[in-house]
């Protein structure tokens, strides 16, 4: 009878024994530690990637509220940024490595508590992102047609909870408050020709609404100046190159900006030079431009005024600022006392997100909207870590989240090897959690089942010559995913 063991030579056997001995030494107080990660976006997957690469004896489970993985990559990255979404291929490889179990359709804090996870696992990693809006705190912010960027991005990306977002795009001018990458993403989606958008994975309901939209002028308003914008040169180039769209960049302090440029880092210098160059371009040269976007600096939103018919907004009242100080990176905003009104019919607030605590016992900074932590270790909770935006706030891009995830992974392994949170009992891991979910009537979705749903979305996309048509109903998602078992 054939046995694979006959093929092992003495060197292989010794190497295997040494590896086992080395692991025992590493984790003398925790045998085969069990790790769970809450959140299946970039922070969660990059943390898992480091753990899988650097320690073969970990058991890793990943919990996700929705039946589908990939978080911000699926529901936050703009539809026309297919190159950025390619990171899903890396995450899929991690999920199919045999070292990680995806457990979707489970809400931590509702279906399972944080305490349940801490009881079942040696390590809990919180990587569930930022899912609440920041507020301006100005009059009129609750008026109709004042929409948060988070909700708007979720709407056009097919996020189930935002698929029925209500707003009126039967207006000519939209103001976006904020000058970061998300603000430019939204402006670009509002102004991009439908013939281009329909080839992306944008949600069908959003495509239809944008086709019927009358918006042709988008103004991006920021409190600071051109040297302080938060968007990148890639995003600006995309805006400048939009077909049939002109631009107007309001530069009020050109001499000061040009004097500062040599002192700035190369990425900032190139970005600022491109803004100045574009501001100098005669917009009559933009062929057949029927739409326009504007960058308006040094304006602080003070009030949103409603229209006479009460169905929309009429204008945005702003205060005119000046910047004071010697360092272009740390200038103070000073109100000049001057006021302006920017006419518009819709306002989108792109001023950042914040996280929410998923349990009362979690140490949380409610002002900053982040978990209180030091180097990824949650304060007062041995064995609990946090990674990504829930730890840092919504800053950086996917590449910076990679570094954050890997750094947290390193600290988890450091603490495991030192026995910093070892207990005398062996943690039961996923078995006890799955039993709890079954008792509570929760039906988890596996990665194999997600692949069934993934294939269905791709097939639906083919019919419309799109990469995929995202399914936006959670029940339908689960029904399709569970076809795997039938």
Short mmCIF file of C-alpha atoms in Angstrom, two decimals:
data_model
loop_
_atom_site.label_atom_id
_atom_site.label_comp_id
_atom_site.label_asym_id
_atom_site.label_seq_id
_atom_site.Cartn_x
_atom_site.Cartn_y
_atom_site.Cartn_z
CA UNK A 1 0.00 0.00 0.00
CA UNK A 2 1.35 3.40 -0.97
CA UNK A 3 2.26 5.75 1.83
CA UNK A 4 3.56 9.29 1.34
CA UNK A 5 5.59 8.91 4.51
CA UNK A 6 7.98 6.48 2.66
CA UNK A 7 9.12 9.38 0.51
CA UNK A 8 10.36 11.41 3.48
CA UNK A 9 14.09 11.32 3.96
CA UNK A 10 15.84 11.75 7.30
CA UNK A 11 16.61 15.43 6.61
CA UNK A 12 12.93 16.21 6.06
CA UNK A 13 11.93 14.39 9.26
CA UNK A 14 14.55 16.30 11.27
CA UNK A 15 13.41 19.59 9.76
CA UNK A 16 9.81 18.83 10.67
CA UNK A 17 10.75 17.91 14.22
CA UNK A 18 12.83 21.06 14.56
CA UNK A 19 9.96 23.19 13.25
CA UNK A 20 7.59 21.67 15.81
CA UNK A 21 10.13 22.19 18.60
CA UNK A 22 10.72 25.78 17.51
CA UNK A 23 6.99 26.50 17.50
CA UNK A 24 6.62 24.98 20.96
CA UNK A 25 9.35 27.26 22.21
CA UNK A 26 7.74 30.25 20.54
CA UNK A 27 4.31 29.64 21.96
CA UNK A 28 5.14 27.73 25.11
CA UNK A 29 2.08 29.14 26.87
CA UNK A 30 -0.41 29.02 23.94
CA UNK A 31 -0.56 25.99 21.67
CA UNK A 32 -1.82 26.83 18.16
CA UNK A 33 -3.16 30.25 19.09
CA UNK A 34 -6.57 31.13 17.72
CA UNK A 35 -6.99 34.56 16.15
CA UNK A 36 -10.15 36.27 14.97
CA UNK A 37 -10.28 39.41 12.86
CA UNK A 38 -13.39 41.60 12.80
CA UNK A 39 -13.71 43.20 9.38
CA UNK A 40 -12.77 41.93 5.92
CA UNK A 41 -11.45 45.12 4.37
CA UNK A 42 -7.81 46.03 3.64
CA UNK A 43 -6.83 46.40 7.33
CA UNK A 44 -8.17 42.97 8.19
CA UNK A 45 -6.65 41.18 5.21
CA UNK A 46 -3.25 42.84 5.52
CA UNK A 47 -3.07 41.93 9.21
CA UNK A 48 -3.96 38.35 8.27
CA UNK A 49 -1.37 38.37 5.49
CA UNK A 50 1.44 39.15 7.91
CA UNK A 51 0.29 36.55 10.42
CA UNK A 52 -0.03 33.81 7.79
CA UNK A 53 3.34 34.61 6.25
CA UNK A 54 5.25 34.67 9.52
CA UNK A 55 3.63 32.02 11.69
CA UNK A 56 2.37 28.67 10.37
CA UNK A 57 0.56 27.51 13.49
CA UNK A 58 -2.10 30.19 13.89
CA UNK A 59 -5.79 29.46 13.33
CA UNK A 60 -7.36 32.59 11.83
CA UNK A 61 -11.05 33.43 11.40
CA UNK A 62 -12.35 36.59 9.78
CA UNK A 63 -15.81 37.93 10.62
CA UNK A 64 -17.75 40.28 8.34
CA UNK A 65 -21.15 41.93 8.84
CA UNK A 66 -22.17 41.54 5.18
CA UNK A 67 -22.30 38.25 3.25
CA UNK A 68 -19.53 39.60 1.00
CA UNK A 69 -15.86 40.33 1.76
CA UNK A 70 -13.42 43.15 0.92
CA UNK A 71 -15.08 46.09 2.70
CA UNK A 72 -13.75 49.43 1.50
CA UNK A 73 -12.32 47.96 -1.71
CA UNK A 74 -15.76 46.78 -2.83
CA UNK A 75 -17.84 49.62 -1.41
CA UNK A 76 -15.46 52.58 -1.13
CA UNK A 77 -13.13 52.58 -4.14
CA UNK A 78 -14.61 54.50 -7.08
CA UNK A 79 -16.12 52.34 -9.87
CA UNK A 80 -13.72 53.77 -12.46
CA UNK A 81 -10.67 52.80 -10.37
CA UNK A 82 -10.51 49.17 -11.48
CA UNK A 83 -6.72 49.14 -11.04
CA UNK A 84 -7.09 49.87 -7.32
CA UNK A 85 -9.65 47.08 -6.96
CA UNK A 86 -7.12 44.56 -8.28
CA UNK A 87 -5.95 44.18 -4.68
CA UNK A 88 -8.97 41.90 -4.32
CA UNK A 89 -6.88 39.26 -6.10
CA UNK A 90 -4.35 39.39 -3.25
CA UNK A 91 -7.10 39.18 -0.64
CA UNK A 92 -8.68 36.22 -2.44
CA UNK A 93 -5.37 34.37 -2.35
CA UNK A 94 -5.17 34.97 1.40
CA UNK A 95 -8.73 33.76 1.91
CA UNK A 96 -8.09 30.61 -0.15
CA UNK A 97 -4.71 29.84 1.41
CA UNK A 98 -6.24 27.26 3.74
CA UNK A 99 -5.07 29.32 6.70
CA UNK A 100 -8.06 31.65 7.06
CA UNK A 101 -11.79 31.04 7.47
CA UNK A 102 -14.12 33.77 6.22
CA UNK A 103 -17.34 33.99 8.26
CA UNK A 104 -19.70 36.47 6.64
CA UNK A 105 -23.19 37.69 7.54
CA UNK A 106 -22.26 38.03 11.23
CA UNK A 107 -22.63 41.33 13.08
CA UNK A 108 -20.28 41.64 16.04
CA UNK A 109 -22.07 43.39 18.87
CA UNK A 110 -25.41 41.91 17.81
CA UNK A 111 -25.07 38.28 16.69
CA UNK A 112 -21.90 37.76 18.71
CA UNK A 113 -20.46 40.00 21.41
CA UNK A 114 -16.89 41.17 21.83
CA UNK A 115 -16.81 39.25 25.10
CA UNK A 116 -17.88 36.09 23.22
CA UNK A 117 -14.90 36.53 20.89
CA UNK A 118 -12.46 37.17 23.73
CA UNK A 119 -13.65 34.00 25.43
CA UNK A 120 -13.26 31.93 22.26
CA UNK A 121 -9.99 33.32 20.84
CA UNK A 122 -6.50 34.06 22.11
CA UNK A 123 -6.30 37.20 19.94
CA UNK A 124 -9.06 39.50 18.69
CA UNK A 125 -8.22 42.07 15.99
CA UNK A 126 -10.71 44.88 15.41
CA UNK A 127 -10.44 46.11 11.82
CA UNK A 128 -13.99 47.16 11.04
CA UNK A 129 -13.27 50.61 9.62
CA UNK A 130 -15.17 53.88 9.98
CA UNK A 131 -18.92 53.84 9.37
CA UNK A 132 -20.26 57.10 10.79
CA UNK A 133 -20.29 60.61 9.35
CA UNK A 134 -18.66 63.66 10.84
CA UNK A 135 -20.85 66.74 11.14
CA UNK A 136 -20.17 70.35 10.26
CA UNK A 137 -22.35 71.63 13.10
CA UNK A 138 -23.90 74.44 11.08
CA UNK A 139 -27.53 75.54 10.52
CA UNK A 140 -29.27 73.77 7.65
CA UNK A 141 -27.15 70.63 7.78
CA UNK A 142 -30.29 68.47 8.13
CA UNK A 143 -32.04 69.94 5.10
CA UNK A 144 -33.09 67.77 2.16
CA UNK A 145 -30.40 67.35 -0.50
CA UNK A 146 -27.58 67.69 2.01
CA UNK A 147 -25.89 64.30 1.75
CA UNK A 148 -22.80 62.79 3.38
CA UNK A 149 -19.98 61.57 1.15
CA UNK A 150 -20.00 58.20 2.93
CA UNK A 151 -23.63 57.62 2.02
CA UNK A 152 -23.20 58.90 -1.54
CA UNK A 153 -20.17 56.69 -2.18
CA UNK A 154 -22.02 53.70 -0.73
CA UNK A 155 -25.00 54.54 -2.99
CA UNK A 156 -23.08 54.49 -6.27
CA UNK A 157 -21.02 51.46 -5.18
CA UNK A 158 -24.06 49.31 -4.35
CA UNK A 159 -23.76 49.19 -0.55
CA UNK A 160 -27.05 47.56 0.50
CA UNK A 161 -27.86 49.98 3.31
CA UNK A 162 -27.43 53.01 1.01
CA UNK A 163 -29.04 51.65 -2.16
CA UNK A 164 -32.25 53.61 -1.52
CA UNK A 165 -30.55 56.91 -0.64
CA UNK A 166 -32.83 59.81 -1.50
CA UNK A 167 -31.63 63.05 -3.08
CA UNK A 168 -32.63 65.30 -5.96
CA UNK A 169 -30.15 65.59 -8.82
CA UNK A 170 -32.57 67.68 -10.87
CA UNK A 171 -30.37 70.71 -10.14
CA UNK A 172 -27.55 72.33 -12.06
CA UNK A 173 -24.99 73.00 -9.32
CA UNK A 174 -23.67 70.75 -6.56
CA UNK A 175 -21.25 71.86 -3.86
CA UNK A 176 -18.87 69.36 -2.28
CA UNK A 177 -17.51 70.49 1.08
CA UNK A 178 -14.00 69.06 1.37
CA UNK A 179 -10.96 68.70 -0.83
CA UNK A 180 -9.70 65.17 -0.32
CA UNK A 181 -9.59 62.15 -2.64
CA UNK A 182 -13.16 61.15 -1.78
CA UNK A 183 -14.41 64.63 -2.69
CA UNK A 184 -12.70 64.41 -6.09
CA UNK A 185 -14.03 60.87 -6.59
CA UNK A 186 -17.58 62.13 -6.11
CA UNK A 187 -17.07 65.13 -8.38
CA UNK A 188 -15.64 62.87 -11.07
CA UNK A 189 -18.55 60.41 -10.84
CA UNK A 190 -21.05 63.29 -11.09
CA UNK A 191 -19.37 64.69 -14.23
CA UNK A 192 -18.09 61.61 -16.07
CA UNK A 193 -19.98 60.81 -19.28
CA UNK A 194 -22.42 57.92 -18.87
CA UNK A 195 -20.81 56.09 -21.80
CA UNK A 196 -17.70 55.71 -19.64
CA UNK A 197 -19.43 54.95 -16.34
CA UNK A 198 -21.58 52.19 -17.78
CA UNK A 199 -18.45 50.13 -18.46
CA UNK A 200 -17.54 50.10 -14.75
CA UNK A 201 -19.07 48.14 -11.85
CA UNK A 202 -21.14 51.13 -10.72
CA UNK A 203 -24.51 50.07 -9.29
CA UNK A 204 -27.27 50.03 -11.90
CA UNK A 205 -29.60 52.26 -9.88
CA UNK A 206 -26.82 54.86 -9.62
CA UNK A 207 -26.05 54.67 -13.33
CA UNK A 208 -29.69 55.34 -14.18
CA UNK A 209 -29.93 58.26 -11.73
CA UNK A 210 -26.72 59.84 -13.03
CA UNK A 211 -27.98 59.46 -16.59
CA UNK A 212 -31.03 61.54 -15.64
CA UNK A 213 -29.07 64.04 -13.53
CA UNK A 214 -29.00 67.72 -14.54
CA UNK A 215 -25.87 68.51 -12.53
CA UNK A 216 -23.32 70.22 -14.74
CA UNK A 217 -21.34 72.37 -12.29
CA UNK A 218 -19.54 70.95 -9.24
CA UNK A 219 -17.79 73.27 -6.78
CA UNK A 220 -15.31 71.80 -4.28
CA UNK A 221 -14.98 74.10 -1.26
CA UNK A 222 -12.16 73.99 1.27
CA UNK A 223 -11.18 76.03 4.34
CA UNK A 224 -7.48 76.16 3.53
CA UNK A 225 -5.43 76.90 0.43
CA UNK A 226 -3.90 75.06 -2.54
CA UNK A 227 -0.85 74.04 -0.50
CA UNK A 228 -3.01 72.20 2.03
CA UNK A 229 -5.35 70.14 -0.19
CA UNK A 230 -5.67 66.50 0.82
CA UNK A 231 -6.16 64.97 -2.64
CA UNK A 232 -3.31 63.42 -4.64
CA UNK A 233 -1.91 64.35 -8.02
CA UNK A 234 -3.44 61.20 -9.55
CA UNK A 235 -6.93 62.34 -8.59
CA UNK A 236 -6.29 65.87 -9.88
CA UNK A 237 -5.00 64.59 -13.23
CA UNK A 238 -8.13 62.50 -13.65
CA UNK A 239 -10.29 65.56 -13.04
CA UNK A 240 -8.34 67.70 -15.48
CA UNK A 241 -8.61 65.02 -18.18
CA UNK A 242 -12.37 64.50 -17.88
CA UNK A 243 -13.84 64.64 -21.40
CA UNK A 244 -16.21 67.53 -22.18
CA UNK A 245 -15.54 69.08 -18.78
CA UNK A 246 -13.73 72.37 -18.11
CA UNK A 247 -12.32 73.49 -14.79
CA UNK A 248 -11.73 76.65 -12.83
CA UNK A 249 -9.18 76.74 -10.02
CA UNK A 250 -9.44 79.89 -7.92
CA UNK A 251 -5.92 81.02 -6.93
CA UNK A 252 -5.94 84.09 -4.67
CA UNK A 253 -2.40 84.14 -3.27
CA UNK A 254 -0.24 83.04 -6.17
CA UNK A 255 2.94 84.93 -5.16
CA UNK A 256 2.93 83.32 -1.71
CA UNK A 257 2.29 79.86 -3.16
CA UNK A 258 5.09 80.16 -5.70
CA UNK A 259 7.47 81.29 -2.95
CA UNK A 260 6.56 78.23 -0.86
CA UNK A 261 6.80 75.64 -3.64
CA UNK A 262 10.61 75.14 -3.42
CA UNK A 263 10.23 74.34 0.31
CA UNK A 264 7.66 71.59 -0.18
CA UNK A 265 8.32 67.86 -0.64
CA UNK A 266 8.37 66.66 -4.23
CA UNK A 267 4.83 65.14 -4.28
CA UNK A 268 3.34 68.35 -2.87
CA UNK A 269 5.42 70.47 -5.22
CA UNK A 270 4.27 68.55 -8.31
CA UNK A 271 0.64 68.68 -7.19
CA UNK A 272 0.73 72.43 -6.55
CA UNK A 273 2.48 73.13 -9.85
CA UNK A 274 -0.20 71.18 -11.69
CA UNK A 275 -2.92 73.24 -9.99
CA UNK A 276 -1.20 76.49 -10.97
CA UNK A 277 -0.67 75.26 -14.52
CA UNK A 278 -4.32 74.25 -14.85
CA UNK A 279 -5.46 77.58 -13.39
CA UNK A 280 -3.54 79.29 -16.19
CA UNK A 281 -5.06 77.16 -18.96
CA UNK A 282 -7.64 78.93 -21.08
CA UNK A 283 -10.79 76.87 -20.66
CA UNK A 284 -11.99 77.80 -24.12
CA UNK A 285 -9.46 75.20 -25.25
CA UNK A 286 -11.55 72.43 -23.66
CA UNK A 287 -13.50 71.15 -26.64
CA UNK A 288 -17.29 70.80 -26.35
CA UNK A 289 -17.26 71.38 -22.59
CA UNK A 290 -20.80 71.35 -21.28
CA UNK A 291 -19.85 70.77 -17.64
CA UNK A 292 -17.41 72.35 -15.21
CA UNK A 293 -15.79 71.76 -11.83
CA UNK A 294 -14.21 74.37 -9.57
CA UNK A 295 -11.76 74.42 -6.68
CA UNK A 296 -12.64 77.18 -4.21
CA UNK A 297 -10.19 77.82 -1.37
CA UNK A 298 -10.19 79.76 1.92
CA UNK A 299 -13.93 79.32 2.55
CA UNK A 300 -15.49 78.03 5.79
CA UNK A 301 -19.10 76.74 5.57
CA UNK A 302 -21.31 78.69 7.98
CA UNK A 303 -24.91 77.99 6.96
CA UNK A 304 -26.94 76.03 4.43
CA UNK A 305 -29.95 77.99 3.19
CA UNK A 306 -33.04 76.14 1.96
CA UNK A 307 -34.83 76.91 -1.28
CA UNK A 308 -38.20 78.61 -1.46
CA UNK A 309 -39.97 75.37 -2.43
CA UNK A 310 -38.42 73.56 0.56
CA UNK A 311 -37.41 70.64 -1.72
CA UNK A 312 -33.75 71.51 -2.02
CA UNK A 313 -31.05 73.85 -0.84
CA UNK A 314 -30.60 77.33 -2.25
CA UNK A 315 -27.05 78.29 -1.34
CA UNK A 316 -24.14 77.77 1.00
CA UNK A 317 -23.06 80.72 3.15
CA UNK A 318 -19.29 80.73 3.66
CA UNK A 319 -16.84 82.86 5.59
CA UNK A 320 -13.75 84.09 3.76
CA UNK A 321 -10.51 83.05 5.48
CA UNK A 322 -6.90 84.06 5.45
CA UNK A 323 -4.07 81.79 6.56
CA UNK A 324 -1.52 83.06 9.06
CA UNK A 325 1.86 81.68 10.06
CA UNK A 326 5.36 81.00 8.80
CA UNK A 327 5.07 77.27 8.07
CA UNK A 328 2.90 76.37 5.05
CA UNK A 329 2.10 72.99 6.68
CA UNK A 330 0.75 74.47 9.90
CA UNK A 331 -1.00 77.71 9.10
CA UNK A 332 -3.78 79.07 11.29
CA UNK A 333 -7.17 79.95 9.82
CA UNK A 334 -8.32 83.50 10.48
CA UNK A 335 -11.81 84.74 9.67
CA UNK A 336 -11.71 87.97 7.66
CA UNK A 337 -15.33 88.76 8.53
CA UNK A 338 -16.34 88.70 4.85
CA UNK A 339 -19.27 86.49 3.83
CA UNK A 340 -20.26 84.98 0.48
CA UNK A 341 -23.13 82.90 -0.83
CA UNK A 342 -22.45 80.03 -3.21
CA UNK A 343 -25.63 79.18 -5.16
CA UNK A 344 -26.32 75.44 -5.38
CA UNK A 345 -29.11 72.88 -5.36
CA UNK A 346 -27.27 70.02 -3.66
CA UNK A 347 -24.53 69.76 -1.04
CA UNK A 348 -22.31 66.74 -0.35
CA UNK A 349 -20.26 66.79 2.87
CA UNK A 350 -16.88 65.14 2.43
CA UNK A 351 -15.31 66.03 5.76
CA UNK A 352 -14.28 62.59 6.99
CA UNK A 353 -15.67 59.58 8.79
CA UNK A 354 -15.34 58.15 12.26
CA UNK A 355 -15.71 54.73 13.81
CA UNK A 356 -18.21 53.49 16.37
CA UNK A 357 -17.56 51.26 19.39
CA UNK A 358 -19.01 47.77 18.96
CA UNK A 359 -19.35 47.27 22.71
CA UNK A 360 -19.64 49.41 25.83
CA UNK A 361 -16.53 47.93 27.40
CA UNK A 362 -14.32 48.93 24.47
CA UNK A 363 -12.10 51.94 25.38
CA UNK A 364 -13.15 54.53 22.84
CA UNK A 365 -12.36 58.15 22.04
CA UNK A 366 -15.77 59.45 20.97
CA UNK A 367 -14.42 62.83 19.88
CA UNK A 368 -11.85 61.39 17.47
CA UNK A 369 -14.02 58.38 16.65
CA UNK A 370 -11.25 55.82 17.22
CA UNK A 371 -10.42 53.02 19.64
CA UNK A 372 -7.94 54.04 22.32
CA UNK A 373 -4.79 52.08 21.61
CA UNK A 374 -1.02 52.18 21.60
CA UNK A 375 0.81 50.63 18.68
CA UNK A 376 -2.30 48.63 17.84
CA UNK A 377 -2.78 47.24 21.35
CA UNK A 378 -6.18 48.21 22.76
CA UNK A 379 -5.90 49.91 26.15
CA UNK A 380 -6.74 47.69 29.09
CA UNK A 381 -7.64 44.68 26.95
CA UNK A 382 -4.79 42.15 26.71
CA UNK A 383 -5.06 40.13 23.52
CA UNK A 384 -7.25 42.70 21.75
CA UNK A 385 -5.73 44.71 18.90
CA UNK A 386 -7.02 47.19 16.34
CA UNK A 387 -5.88 47.92 12.81
CA UNK A 388 -6.69 50.45 10.08
CA UNK A 389 -9.14 53.33 10.32
CA UNK A 390 -10.72 52.14 13.57
CA UNK A 391 -7.30 52.75 15.12
CA UNK A 392 -5.98 55.74 13.17
CA UNK A 393 -9.07 57.47 11.83
CA UNK A 394 -9.81 57.70 8.07
CA UNK A 395 -6.38 58.66 6.81
CA UNK A 396 -4.14 57.41 4.04
CA UNK A 397 -4.76 55.09 1.12
CA UNK A 398 -4.79 51.32 0.77
CA UNK A 399 -0.98 51.23 0.65
CA UNK A 400 -0.74 52.90 4.06
CA UNK A 401 -3.32 50.45 5.42
CA UNK A 402 -1.01 47.66 4.28
CA UNK A 403 1.74 49.01 6.50
CA UNK A 404 -0.66 49.43 9.41
CA UNK A 405 -1.92 45.86 9.06
CA UNK A 406 1.58 44.43 8.89
CA UNK A 407 2.71 46.46 11.90
CA UNK A 408 -0.20 45.16 14.00
CA UNK A 409 0.58 41.64 12.81
CA UNK A 410 4.15 42.00 14.05
CA UNK A 411 2.98 43.12 17.50
CA UNK A 412 0.54 40.24 17.77
CA UNK A 413 3.34 37.76 17.13
CA UNK A 414 5.65 39.59 19.55
CA UNK A 415 3.07 39.38 22.33
CA UNK A 416 2.25 35.74 21.61
CA UNK A 417 5.91 34.76 21.76
CA UNK A 418 6.34 36.62 25.03
CA UNK A 419 3.20 35.05 26.49
CA UNK A 420 1.84 38.51 27.33
CA UNK A 421 -1.78 37.40 27.45
CA UNK A 422 -1.54 33.67 28.00
CA UNK A 423 -4.20 31.81 29.98
CA UNK A 424 -4.23 28.36 31.52
CA UNK A 425 -7.19 27.25 29.39
CA UNK A 426 -7.19 26.31 25.73
CA UNK A 427 -9.49 28.62 23.77
CA UNK A 428 -12.22 26.79 21.82
CA UNK A 429 -12.09 29.07 18.74
CA UNK A 430 -14.70 29.09 15.98
CA UNK A 431 -16.58 25.94 17.06
CA UNK A 432 -18.16 27.61 20.06
CA UNK A 433 -18.95 30.77 18.06
CA UNK A 434 -20.59 28.80 15.26
CA UNK A 435 -22.66 26.94 17.86
CA UNK A 436 -23.78 30.26 19.33
CA UNK A 437 -24.70 31.58 15.90
CA UNK A 438 -26.73 28.46 15.10
CA UNK A 439 -28.59 28.78 18.40
CA UNK A 440 -29.37 32.40 17.58
CA UNK A 441 -30.61 31.60 14.08
CA UNK A 442 -27.73 33.30 12.27
CA UNK A 443 -26.56 31.63 9.04
CA UNK A 444 -22.91 32.50 8.29
CA UNK A 445 -21.61 32.73 4.73
CA UNK A 446 -18.32 31.03 3.84
CA UNK A 447 -15.78 32.16 1.24
CA UNK A 448 -16.77 29.29 -1.06
CA UNK A 449 -20.34 30.53 -0.86
CA UNK A 450 -19.17 34.07 -1.58
CA UNK A 451 -17.52 32.76 -4.75
CA UNK A 452 -20.91 31.48 -5.92
CA UNK A 453 -22.30 34.98 -5.41
CA UNK A 454 -19.23 36.49 -7.08
CA UNK A 455 -19.78 34.34 -10.17
CA UNK A 456 -23.44 35.36 -10.32
CA UNK A 457 -22.52 39.07 -10.20
CA UNK A 458 -19.99 38.59 -12.97
CA UNK A 459 -22.53 36.77 -15.13
CA UNK A 460 -25.07 39.55 -14.65
CA UNK A 461 -22.38 42.07 -15.55
CA UNK A 462 -21.64 40.30 -18.82
CA UNK A 463 -25.20 40.90 -19.95
CA UNK A 464 -24.61 44.64 -19.57
CA UNK A 465 -20.95 44.66 -20.70
CA UNK A 466 -19.81 45.53 -17.16
CA UNK A 467 -17.22 43.78 -14.96
CA UNK A 468 -20.05 42.82 -12.58
CA UNK A 469 -23.51 43.87 -11.50
CA UNK A 470 -23.47 44.04 -7.71
CA UNK A 471 -26.43 42.52 -5.91
CA UNK A 472 -27.73 45.04 -3.40
CA UNK A 473 -30.30 43.00 -1.47
CA UNK A 474 -28.78 41.08 1.45
CA UNK A 475 -31.41 38.33 1.42
CA UNK A 476 -30.83 37.77 -2.29
CA UNK A 477 -27.08 37.64 -1.64
CA UNK A 478 -27.54 34.90 0.97
CA UNK A 479 -30.00 32.93 -1.18
CA UNK A 480 -27.57 32.89 -4.11
CA UNK A 481 -24.55 32.11 -1.91
CA UNK A 482 -26.31 29.16 -0.32
CA UNK A 483 -26.93 27.58 -3.73
CA UNK A 484 -23.45 26.08 -3.18
CA UNK A 485 -25.01 23.52 -0.87
CA UNK A 486 -27.95 22.58 -3.09
#
